[in-house]
Amino acid sequence: MWRKSFPILLVGILTLPLCDAVADESQSPLERSKPLAQEFMKTLMKELSVAISQGGPAGAIEVCKEVSAQVENDFREKHEDILRVRRITLKTRNPELHTPTEEQRKWLEGMEQNWKEKPSPEPDVIESATMTTVLFPIAIQKSLCLMCHGDPETFSSELKESLAVHYPKDKATGYEMGDFRGALTIEWKKANE
Ligand code: HEC
């Protein structure tokens, strides 16, 4: 008897991961964003640490720019309904790419105001007519971040130079441990668009 049902059981087990992938599409933008946000942060941290250990913070400046742009594009290519993946902040280093929309700015200001008393690291969602934006708050939690976003007095002249060349309008310094820095945002097309 069990011999007969064995192949059916096997097919059942083998198709399980496939069903998961299909079910994925029906998950909410928030649920779909969570593993992407994790992957983004993990990749960036890894590449950043490697680049710093090889060339110091000044040498890692360009890597940081390239890696984040690459991961953002990868996600867009893999998911047709993702409009944009990027990091936003009130104090930009790269204003061309990371200036928030009006709605996102209000959200960031609200977070910033409450952060000291009640930091809320949980992701949030902004719904608009055309898209759903999932926002993952980013804080300065590692001393590594301060190497390039802390007090400029502590920066080497090499790092200062590199920042001046690549980011003449840099506002993203002066942060302290625990500060609210911004958010990783994933913008999803609305299903009926
Ligand atoms: C090696 C220097 C370096 C380190 C270390 C570093 N950053 Fe950055 N950070 C940059 C650069 C360069 C950019 C601009 C990237 C671009 O042009 O897309 C940036 C951009 C950002 C942005 C996007 C908003 C903006 O200002 O343009 C956020 C958010 C951010 N960093 C957070 C962090 C956090 C959190 C850490 C610690 C985990 C960290 N950074 C560590 C160099 C660094």
mmCIF file of C-alpha atoms in Angstrom, residues 26-187:
data_model
loop_
_atom_site.group_PDB
_atom_site.id
_atom_site.type_symbol
_atom_site.label_atom_id
_atom_site.label_comp_id
_atom_site.label_asym_id
_atom_site.label_seq_id
_atom_site.Cartn_x
_atom_site.Cartn_y
_atom_site.Cartn_z
ATOM 1 C CA SER A 26 -0.333 37.222 -3.033
ATOM 2 C CA GLN A 27 1.449 38.392 0.104
ATOM 3 C CA SER A 28 1.157 42.019 1.155
ATOM 4 C CA PRO A 29 3.836 44.485 0.000
ATOM 5 C CA LEU A 30 4.989 44.629 3.634
ATOM 6 C CA GLU A 31 5.557 40.864 3.820
ATOM 7 C CA ARG A 32 7.191 40.788 0.401
ATOM 8 C CA SER A 33 9.507 43.640 1.378
ATOM 9 C CA LYS A 34 10.853 42.084 4.578
ATOM 10 C CA PRO A 35 13.273 39.552 3.033
ATOM 11 C CA LEU A 36 14.377 42.147 0.460
ATOM 12 C CA ALA A 37 15.204 44.683 3.173
ATOM 13 C CA GLN A 38 17.176 42.050 5.050
ATOM 14 C CA GLU A 39 19.107 41.114 1.924
ATOM 15 C CA PHE A 40 19.799 44.769 1.127
ATOM 16 C CA MET A 41 21.219 45.536 4.579
ATOM 17 C CA LYS A 42 23.214 42.304 4.697
ATOM 18 C CA THR A 43 24.827 42.842 1.293
ATOM 19 C CA LEU A 44 25.628 46.470 1.979
ATOM 20 C CA MET A 45 27.156 45.754 5.390
ATOM 21 C CA LYS A 46 29.263 42.934 3.982
ATOM 22 C CA GLU A 47 30.595 44.930 1.030
ATOM 23 C CA LEU A 48 31.168 47.979 3.209
ATOM 24 C CA SER A 49 33.183 46.034 5.805
ATOM 25 C CA VAL A 50 35.305 44.376 3.119
ATOM 26 C CA ALA A 51 35.941 47.681 1.336
ATOM 27 C CA ILE A 52 36.883 49.461 4.582
ATOM 28 C CA SER A 53 39.266 46.696 5.617
ATOM 29 C CA GLN A 54 40.957 46.965 2.221
ATOM 30 C CA GLY A 55 41.033 50.711 1.598
ATOM 31 C CA GLY A 56 39.857 52.475 4.757
ATOM 32 C CA PRO A 57 36.709 54.646 4.820
ATOM 33 C CA ALA A 58 37.963 56.934 2.017
ATOM 34 C CA GLY A 59 38.479 53.948 -0.268
ATOM 35 C CA ALA A 60 35.030 52.571 0.592
ATOM 36 C CA ILE A 61 33.120 55.675 -0.474
ATOM 37 C CA GLU A 62 32.676 54.617 -4.071
ATOM 38 C CA VAL A 63 31.941 51.003 -3.176
ATOM 39 C CA CYS A 64 29.092 52.157 -0.978
ATOM 40 C CA LYS A 65 27.550 54.090 -3.845
ATOM 41 C CA GLU A 66 27.932 51.301 -6.389
ATOM 42 C CA VAL A 67 26.763 48.438 -4.193
ATOM 43 C CA SER A 68 23.577 50.157 -3.042
ATOM 44 C CA ALA A 69 22.697 51.147 -6.625
ATOM 45 C CA GLN A 70 23.354 47.606 -7.814
ATOM 46 C CA VAL A 71 21.193 45.914 -5.168
ATOM 47 C CA GLU A 72 18.411 48.428 -5.792
ATOM 48 C CA ASN A 73 18.443 47.674 -9.525
ATOM 49 C CA ASP A 74 18.603 43.914 -8.948
ATOM 50 C CA PHE A 75 15.410 44.033 -6.899
ATOM 51 C CA ARG A 76 13.616 46.060 -9.555
ATOM 52 C CA GLU A 77 14.631 43.631 -12.264
ATOM 53 C CA LYS A 78 13.506 40.605 -10.236
ATOM 54 C CA HIS A 79 10.140 42.067 -9.233
ATOM 55 C CA GLU A 80 8.089 43.659 -11.997
ATOM 56 C CA ASP A 81 5.845 45.451 -9.546
ATOM 57 C CA ILE A 82 8.629 47.227 -7.691
ATOM 58 C CA LEU A 83 8.863 50.844 -8.846
ATOM 59 C CA ARG A 84 11.855 51.928 -6.829
ATOM 60 C CA VAL A 85 14.147 50.802 -4.011
ATOM 61 C CA ARG A 86 16.223 53.437 -2.251
ATOM 62 C CA ARG A 87 17.231 54.961 1.059
ATOM 63 C CA ILE A 88 15.748 58.275 2.099
ATOM 64 C CA THR A 89 16.788 60.724 4.797
ATOM 65 C CA LEU A 90 16.335 64.308 6.016
ATOM 66 C CA LYS A 91 20.113 64.891 5.827
ATOM 67 C CA THR A 92 21.263 63.589 2.471
ATOM 68 C CA ARG A 93 24.689 62.693 1.279
ATOM 69 C CA ASN A 94 23.350 61.984 -2.198
ATOM 70 C CA PRO A 95 20.450 64.454 -2.658
ATOM 71 C CA GLU A 96 19.886 63.498 -6.325
ATOM 72 C CA LEU A 97 18.810 59.983 -5.351
ATOM 73 C CA HIS A 98 17.804 60.128 -1.700
ATOM 74 C CA THR A 99 15.620 63.204 -1.261
ATOM 75 C CA PRO A 100 12.266 62.010 0.102
ATOM 76 C CA THR A 101 8.924 62.786 -1.527
ATOM 77 C CA GLU A 102 6.717 65.261 0.335
ATOM 78 C CA GLU A 103 4.808 62.440 2.044
ATOM 79 C CA GLN A 104 7.995 60.582 2.909
ATOM 80 C CA ARG A 105 9.528 63.768 4.351
ATOM 81 C CA LYS A 106 6.579 64.167 6.724
ATOM 82 C CA TRP A 107 6.958 60.540 7.776
ATOM 83 C CA LEU A 108 10.706 61.017 8.393
ATOM 84 C CA GLU A 109 10.071 64.164 10.452
ATOM 85 C CA GLY A 110 7.562 62.312 12.616
ATOM 86 C CA MET A 111 10.039 59.501 13.196
ATOM 87 C CA GLU A 112 12.886 61.898 13.969
ATOM 88 C CA GLN A 113 10.787 63.797 16.537
ATOM 89 C CA ASN A 114 9.829 60.683 18.469
ATOM 90 C CA TRP A 115 13.023 58.705 18.025
ATOM 91 C CA LYS A 116 14.854 59.837 21.182
ATOM 92 C CA GLU A 117 11.982 58.985 23.545
ATOM 93 C CA LYS A 118 10.456 56.115 21.661
ATOM 94 C CA PRO A 119 12.398 54.654 18.773
ATOM 95 C CA SER A 120 10.147 52.549 16.546
ATOM 96 C CA PRO A 121 12.297 50.233 14.476
ATOM 97 C CA GLU A 122 9.289 48.380 12.999
ATOM 98 C CA PRO A 123 8.573 48.811 9.271
ATOM 99 C CA ASP A 124 5.694 51.072 8.265
ATOM 100 C CA VAL A 125 3.535 51.513 5.147
ATOM 101 C CA ILE A 126 2.387 54.634 3.266
ATOM 102 C CA GLU A 127 -0.486 54.115 0.815
ATOM 103 C CA SER A 128 -0.993 56.558 -2.037
ATOM 104 C CA ALA A 129 -3.223 56.422 -5.120
ATOM 105 C CA THR A 130 -0.599 54.798 -7.315
ATOM 106 C CA MET A 131 1.748 52.969 -4.972
ATOM 107 C CA THR A 132 2.374 51.309 -1.635
ATOM 108 C CA THR A 133 5.607 52.380 0.029
ATOM 109 C CA VAL A 134 7.125 50.126 2.671
ATOM 110 C CA LEU A 135 9.594 51.942 4.935
ATOM 111 C CA PHE A 136 12.238 50.293 7.121
ATOM 112 C CA PRO A 137 13.703 52.743 9.668
ATOM 113 C CA ILE A 138 17.507 52.960 9.706
ATOM 114 C CA ALA A 139 19.412 54.001 12.837
ATOM 115 C CA ILE A 140 23.070 54.563 13.557
ATOM 116 C CA GLN A 141 23.686 51.403 15.557
ATOM 117 C CA LYS A 142 27.243 50.535 14.639
ATOM 118 C CA SER A 143 30.426 52.498 15.220
ATOM 119 C CA LEU A 144 31.234 51.656 11.596
ATOM 120 C CA CYS A 145 28.536 54.131 10.489
ATOM 121 C CA LEU A 146 30.232 56.932 12.425
ATOM 122 C CA MET A 147 33.409 56.495 10.390
ATOM 123 C CA CYS A 148 31.616 58.254 7.516
ATOM 124 C CA HIS A 149 28.557 59.869 9.134
ATOM 125 C CA GLY A 150 29.940 60.967 12.528
ATOM 126 C CA ASP A 151 31.831 64.089 13.524
ATOM 127 C CA PRO A 152 33.848 65.355 10.500
ATOM 128 C CA GLU A 153 36.600 66.383 12.934
ATOM 129 C CA THR A 154 37.354 62.689 13.350
ATOM 130 C CA PHE A 155 37.630 62.069 9.577
ATOM 131 C CA SER A 156 41.015 61.658 7.926
ATOM 132 C CA SER A 157 41.937 64.337 5.375
ATOM 133 C CA GLU A 158 41.718 61.628 2.724
ATOM 134 C CA LEU A 159 38.098 60.885 3.632
ATOM 135 C CA LYS A 160 37.207 64.576 3.787
ATOM 136 C CA GLU A 161 38.683 65.044 0.318
ATOM 137 C CA SER A 162 36.888 62.060 -1.120
ATOM 138 C CA LEU A 163 33.560 63.248 0.309
ATOM 139 C CA ALA A 164 34.130 66.771 -1.028
ATOM 140 C CA VAL A 165 34.817 65.418 -4.506
ATOM 141 C CA HIS A 166 31.948 62.935 -4.698
ATOM 142 C CA TYR A 167 29.402 64.676 -2.469
ATOM 143 C CA PRO A 168 29.905 68.433 -2.484
ATOM 144 C CA LYS A 169 26.441 68.929 -0.937
ATOM 145 C CA ASP A 170 26.924 66.340 1.826
ATOM 146 C CA LYS A 171 24.705 66.902 4.855
ATOM 147 C CA ALA A 172 24.990 63.393 6.292
ATOM 148 C CA THR A 173 27.510 63.984 9.072
ATOM 149 C CA GLY A 174 27.317 64.856 12.766
ATOM 150 C CA TYR A 175 25.363 61.740 13.716
ATOM 151 C CA GLU A 176 25.783 60.014 17.056
ATOM 152 C CA MET A 177 25.249 56.437 18.137
ATOM 153 C CA GLY A 178 21.541 55.596 18.320
ATOM 154 C CA ASP A 179 20.421 58.502 16.079
ATOM 155 C CA PHE A 180 17.667 58.069 13.526
ATOM 156 C CA ARG A 181 19.298 58.176 10.086
ATOM 157 C CA GLY A 182 16.486 57.564 7.599
ATOM 158 C CA ALA A 183 14.745 54.630 5.963
ATOM 159 C CA LEU A 184 15.091 52.004 3.309
ATOM 160 C CA THR A 185 12.009 52.347 1.123
ATOM 161 C CA ILE A 186 10.503 49.879 -1.319
ATOM 162 C CA GLU A 187 7.832 51.352 -3.564
#
